[in-house]
mmCIF file of C-alpha atoms in Angstrom:
data_model
loop_
_atom_site.group_PDB
_atom_site.id
_atom_site.type_symbol
_atom_site.label_atom_id
_atom_site.label_comp_id
_atom_site.label_asym_id
_atom_site.label_seq_id
_atom_site.Cartn_x
_atom_site.Cartn_y
_atom_site.Cartn_z
ATOM 1 C CA MET A 1 55.488 -46.091 50.218
ATOM 2 C CA VAL A 2 52.499 -47.559 48.423
ATOM 3 C CA GLU A 3 51.506 -45.943 45.128
ATOM 4 C CA GLY A 4 49.027 -43.145 45.806
ATOM 5 C CA ALA A 5 49.702 -43.106 49.545
ATOM 6 C CA ALA A 6 51.438 -39.732 49.307
ATOM 7 C CA LEU A 7 48.382 -38.258 47.596
ATOM 8 C CA GLU A 8 46.087 -39.726 50.218
ATOM 9 C CA MET A 9 48.194 -38.172 52.970
ATOM 10 C CA LEU A 10 48.195 -34.842 51.116
ATOM 11 C CA PHE A 11 44.450 -34.701 50.476
ATOM 12 C CA GLY A 12 43.150 -36.625 53.476
ATOM 13 C CA GLY A 13 41.939 -33.511 55.298
ATOM 14 C CA ASN A 14 39.471 -33.138 58.144
ATOM 15 C CA PHE A 15 35.980 -32.659 56.680
ATOM 16 C CA ASN A 16 34.206 -32.706 60.059
ATOM 17 C CA GLU A 17 31.417 -30.204 60.394
ATOM 18 C CA GLY A 18 32.733 -27.042 62.007
ATOM 19 C CA SER A 19 36.393 -27.652 61.214
ATOM 20 C CA ASN A 20 36.356 -24.461 59.122
ATOM 21 C CA PRO A 21 33.081 -22.640 59.722
ATOM 22 C CA SER A 22 34.098 -19.574 57.697
ATOM 23 C CA LEU A 23 33.786 -21.486 54.419
ATOM 24 C CA SER A 24 30.530 -20.911 52.588
ATOM 25 C CA VAL A 25 31.106 -23.710 50.053
ATOM 26 C CA PRO A 26 28.996 -26.807 50.685
ATOM 27 C CA LYS A 27 30.762 -29.855 52.074
ATOM 28 C CA ILE A 28 30.129 -31.949 48.947
ATOM 29 C CA LYS A 29 31.771 -29.269 46.782
ATOM 30 C CA LEU A 30 34.925 -29.403 48.935
ATOM 31 C CA VAL A 31 35.180 -33.164 48.577
ATOM 32 C CA ALA A 32 34.604 -33.002 44.814
ATOM 33 C CA MET A 33 37.241 -30.333 44.323
ATOM 34 C CA GLY A 34 39.641 -32.361 46.447
ATOM 35 C CA GLN A 35 39.014 -35.303 44.127
ATOM 36 C CA TYR A 36 39.438 -33.002 41.134
ATOM 37 C CA ASP A 37 42.871 -31.863 42.305
ATOM 38 C CA ARG A 38 43.814 -35.429 43.196
ATOM 39 C CA LEU A 39 42.902 -36.667 39.714
ATOM 40 C CA ILE A 40 44.976 -33.921 38.096
ATOM 41 C CA LEU A 41 47.949 -34.952 40.261
ATOM 42 C CA LEU A 42 47.444 -38.602 39.315
ATOM 43 C CA ALA A 43 47.432 -37.611 35.638
ATOM 44 C CA GLU A 44 50.584 -35.534 36.071
ATOM 45 C CA ASP A 45 52.197 -38.561 37.677
ATOM 46 C CA GLN A 46 51.225 -40.664 34.647
ATOM 47 C CA LEU A 47 52.648 -38.029 32.288
ATOM 48 C CA THR A 48 56.090 -38.526 33.849
ATOM 49 C CA GLU A 49 56.119 -42.161 32.733
ATOM 50 C CA TYR A 50 57.246 -43.053 29.253
ATOM 51 C CA SER A 51 54.289 -44.973 27.833
ATOM 52 C CA THR A 52 51.494 -44.675 25.308
ATOM 53 C CA ASP A 53 48.410 -42.600 25.984
ATOM 54 C CA ALA A 54 46.312 -45.766 25.952
ATOM 55 C CA LEU A 55 48.412 -47.280 28.752
ATOM 56 C CA LYS A 56 48.245 -44.042 30.755
ATOM 57 C CA ILE A 57 44.464 -43.984 30.380
ATOM 58 C CA GLU A 58 44.238 -47.646 31.397
ATOM 59 C CA LYS A 59 46.267 -47.040 34.568
ATOM 60 C CA LEU A 60 44.242 -43.953 35.439
ATOM 61 C CA ARG A 61 40.963 -45.713 34.665
ATOM 62 C CA ARG A 62 41.669 -48.324 37.327
ATOM 63 C CA LYS A 63 42.569 -45.720 39.937
ATOM 64 C CA ILE A 64 39.623 -43.448 39.165
ATOM 65 C CA GLY A 65 37.120 -46.297 38.910
ATOM 66 C CA ILE A 66 38.017 -47.541 42.381
ATOM 67 C CA SER A 67 38.369 -44.253 44.240
ATOM 68 C CA VAL A 68 35.878 -41.802 42.691
ATOM 69 C CA PRO A 69 32.108 -42.336 42.805
ATOM 70 C CA LEU A 70 30.208 -42.056 39.522
ATOM 71 C CA ALA A 71 28.423 -38.826 40.495
ATOM 72 C CA GLU A 72 31.738 -37.134 41.263
ATOM 73 C CA GLN A 73 33.217 -38.459 38.016
ATOM 74 C CA ARG A 74 30.415 -36.749 36.098
ATOM 75 C CA GLN A 75 30.851 -33.526 38.071
ATOM 76 C CA ILE A 76 34.601 -33.514 37.465
ATOM 77 C CA LYS A 77 34.087 -34.235 33.773
ATOM 78 C CA ALA A 78 31.678 -31.285 33.484
ATOM 79 C CA THR A 79 34.204 -29.040 35.231
ATOM 80 C CA LEU A 80 36.987 -30.196 32.925
ATOM 81 C CA LEU A 81 34.878 -29.625 29.819
ATOM 82 C CA GLU A 82 34.290 -26.034 30.943
ATOM 83 C CA GLU A 83 37.986 -25.451 31.711
ATOM 84 C CA MET A 84 39.505 -26.947 28.574
ATOM 85 C CA PRO A 85 41.032 -24.342 26.278
ATOM 86 C CA LYS A 86 39.001 -23.024 23.411
ATOM 87 C CA ASP A 87 41.459 -20.503 21.985
ATOM 88 C CA TRP A 88 44.224 -21.496 19.572
ATOM 89 C CA PHE A 89 47.132 -20.458 21.832
ATOM 90 C CA ASN A 90 46.148 -22.629 24.804
ATOM 91 C CA LYS A 91 45.216 -25.543 22.537
ATOM 92 C CA THR A 92 48.666 -25.304 20.976
ATOM 93 C CA LEU A 93 50.283 -24.896 24.407
ATOM 94 C CA GLU A 94 48.593 -28.111 25.557
ATOM 95 C CA THR A 95 50.179 -30.144 22.775
ATOM 96 C CA GLN A 96 53.384 -28.164 22.035
ATOM 97 C CA ARG A 97 54.434 -26.630 25.354
ATOM 98 C CA GLN A 98 58.147 -27.261 24.811
ATOM 99 C CA THR A 99 58.108 -25.721 21.337
ATOM 100 C CA ILE A 100 56.367 -22.594 22.608
ATOM 101 C CA ALA A 101 58.714 -22.250 25.600
ATOM 102 C CA LEU A 102 61.887 -22.820 23.561
ATOM 103 C CA PRO A 103 62.364 -19.192 22.368
ATOM 104 C CA PHE A 104 62.097 -17.972 25.961
ATOM 105 C CA TRP A 105 64.735 -20.482 27.068
ATOM 106 C CA GLY A 106 66.891 -19.027 24.267
ATOM 107 C CA ILE A 107 66.331 -15.490 25.530
ATOM 108 C CA ALA A 108 67.284 -16.603 29.033
ATOM 109 C CA GLY A 109 70.458 -18.248 27.718
ATOM 110 C CA LEU A 110 71.446 -15.241 25.631
ATOM 111 C CA GLY A 111 70.829 -12.906 28.554
ATOM 112 C CA LEU A 112 73.121 -15.050 30.676
ATOM 113 C CA LEU A 113 75.762 -15.196 27.948
ATOM 114 C CA PHE A 114 75.755 -11.460 27.270
ATOM 115 C CA GLY A 115 75.571 -10.643 30.969
ATOM 116 C CA ILE A 116 78.680 -12.678 31.704
ATOM 117 C CA SER A 117 80.717 -11.869 28.583
ATOM 118 C CA ALA A 118 79.993 -8.143 28.398
ATOM 119 C CA SER A 119 79.823 -7.601 32.158
ATOM 120 C CA GLN A 120 76.378 -6.094 31.706
ATOM 121 C CA PRO A 121 74.294 -6.706 34.805
ATOM 122 C CA LEU A 122 71.158 -5.474 33.027
ATOM 123 C CA ASP A 123 71.402 -8.418 30.623
ATOM 124 C CA PHE A 124 70.687 -10.712 33.539
ATOM 125 C CA ILE A 125 67.154 -9.293 33.551
ATOM 126 C CA ALA A 126 66.580 -11.065 30.225
ATOM 127 C CA THR A 127 67.738 -14.295 31.873
ATOM 128 C CA ILE A 128 65.305 -13.904 34.740
ATOM 129 C CA VAL A 129 62.349 -12.781 32.618
ATOM 130 C CA GLY A 130 62.926 -15.316 29.816
ATOM 131 C CA GLY A 131 63.405 -18.159 32.292
ATOM 132 C CA ALA A 132 60.303 -17.198 34.275
ATOM 133 C CA ILE A 133 58.143 -17.025 31.142
ATOM 134 C CA ALA A 134 59.489 -20.376 29.883
ATOM 135 C CA ILE A 135 58.868 -22.096 33.224
ATOM 136 C CA ASN A 136 55.331 -20.713 33.502
ATOM 137 C CA LEU A 137 54.503 -21.770 29.935
ATOM 138 C CA GLN A 138 55.810 -25.275 30.636
ATOM 139 C CA LYS A 139 53.790 -25.526 33.862
ATOM 140 C CA LYS A 140 50.580 -24.301 32.236
ATOM 141 C CA GLY A 141 50.999 -26.703 29.300
ATOM 142 C CA TRP A 142 51.696 -29.571 31.702
ATOM 143 C CA LYS A 143 48.484 -28.832 33.645
ATOM 144 C CA LEU A 144 46.466 -28.625 30.427
ATOM 145 C CA GLN A 145 47.880 -31.935 29.242
ATOM 146 C CA ALA A 146 47.079 -33.570 32.597
ATOM 147 C CA LYS A 147 43.516 -32.235 32.477
ATOM 148 C CA ARG A 148 43.105 -33.599 28.948
ATOM 149 C CA LEU A 149 44.337 -37.012 30.132
ATOM 150 C CA VAL A 150 41.820 -37.045 33.006
ATOM 151 C CA LEU A 151 39.055 -36.009 30.601
ATOM 152 C CA GLN A 152 39.997 -38.779 28.157
ATOM 153 C CA THR A 153 40.040 -41.274 31.016
ATOM 154 C CA LEU A 154 36.617 -40.209 32.288
ATOM 155 C CA GLU A 155 35.240 -40.475 28.751
ATOM 156 C CA ASP A 156 36.763 -43.959 28.464
ATOM 157 C CA ILE A 157 35.136 -45.012 31.735
ATOM 158 C CA GLU A 158 31.793 -43.643 30.560
ATOM 159 C CA GLN A 159 32.114 -45.398 27.214
ATOM 160 C CA ARG A 160 32.906 -48.733 28.886
ATOM 161 C CA MET A 161 29.905 -48.357 31.187
ATOM 162 C CA ASN A 162 27.553 -47.513 28.306
ATOM 163 C CA PRO A 163 28.849 -49.470 25.314
ATOM 164 C CA THR A 164 27.157 -48.751 22.031
ATOM 165 C CA PRO A 165 25.227 -51.810 20.894
ATOM 166 C CA ALA A 166 26.730 -53.592 17.936
ATOM 167 C CA THR A 167 24.704 -53.528 14.804
ATOM 168 C CA SER A 168 22.678 -56.677 14.824
ATOM 169 C CA GLU A 169 22.371 -58.773 11.747
ATOM 170 C CA PRO A 170 18.855 -58.802 10.319
ATOM 171 C CA LYS A 171 17.118 -62.075 10.929
ATOM 172 C CA PRO A 172 16.358 -63.981 7.757
ATOM 173 C CA SER A 173 12.679 -64.126 7.023
ATOM 174 C CA GLN A 174 11.063 -67.489 7.226
ATOM 175 C CA GLU A 175 9.343 -68.489 4.029
ATOM 176 C CA ASN A 176 6.703 -71.229 4.099
#
């Protein structure tokens, strides 16, 4: 399967007028949000690869530049800027998701250990609750990291389209 073909099959819905008349959201909003979700999935795919952030941004930049019109890029960037975490916990979760989830994995492991060794079925509740919290923290941190990668990529695209002019050397004055 060609790279990205699975995403195209997943998000290639029917946007014909009347296909879902109960929706009150304008057609352009549906397409933009479909692109938004697609870009987050592309970023998550890049996060699974072992490479530098610069290489991930470069790969995403090519894909986004080809498939997403400039107006939608700006709309998605504005949406991402609104959604990015502003509180300390979510900012930390974005960068340290495994560290934050680690104690809950420990609780899950201890609950399993005590439940088996002491024949205490109630200890298995700690396994279920600790595991569920750890998984949800990991998933939320992963999404935040993917959103940050898309935002960095969109900023890189914008910067390459509008490069800041280099400081020009002053021309020497002509003396006669």
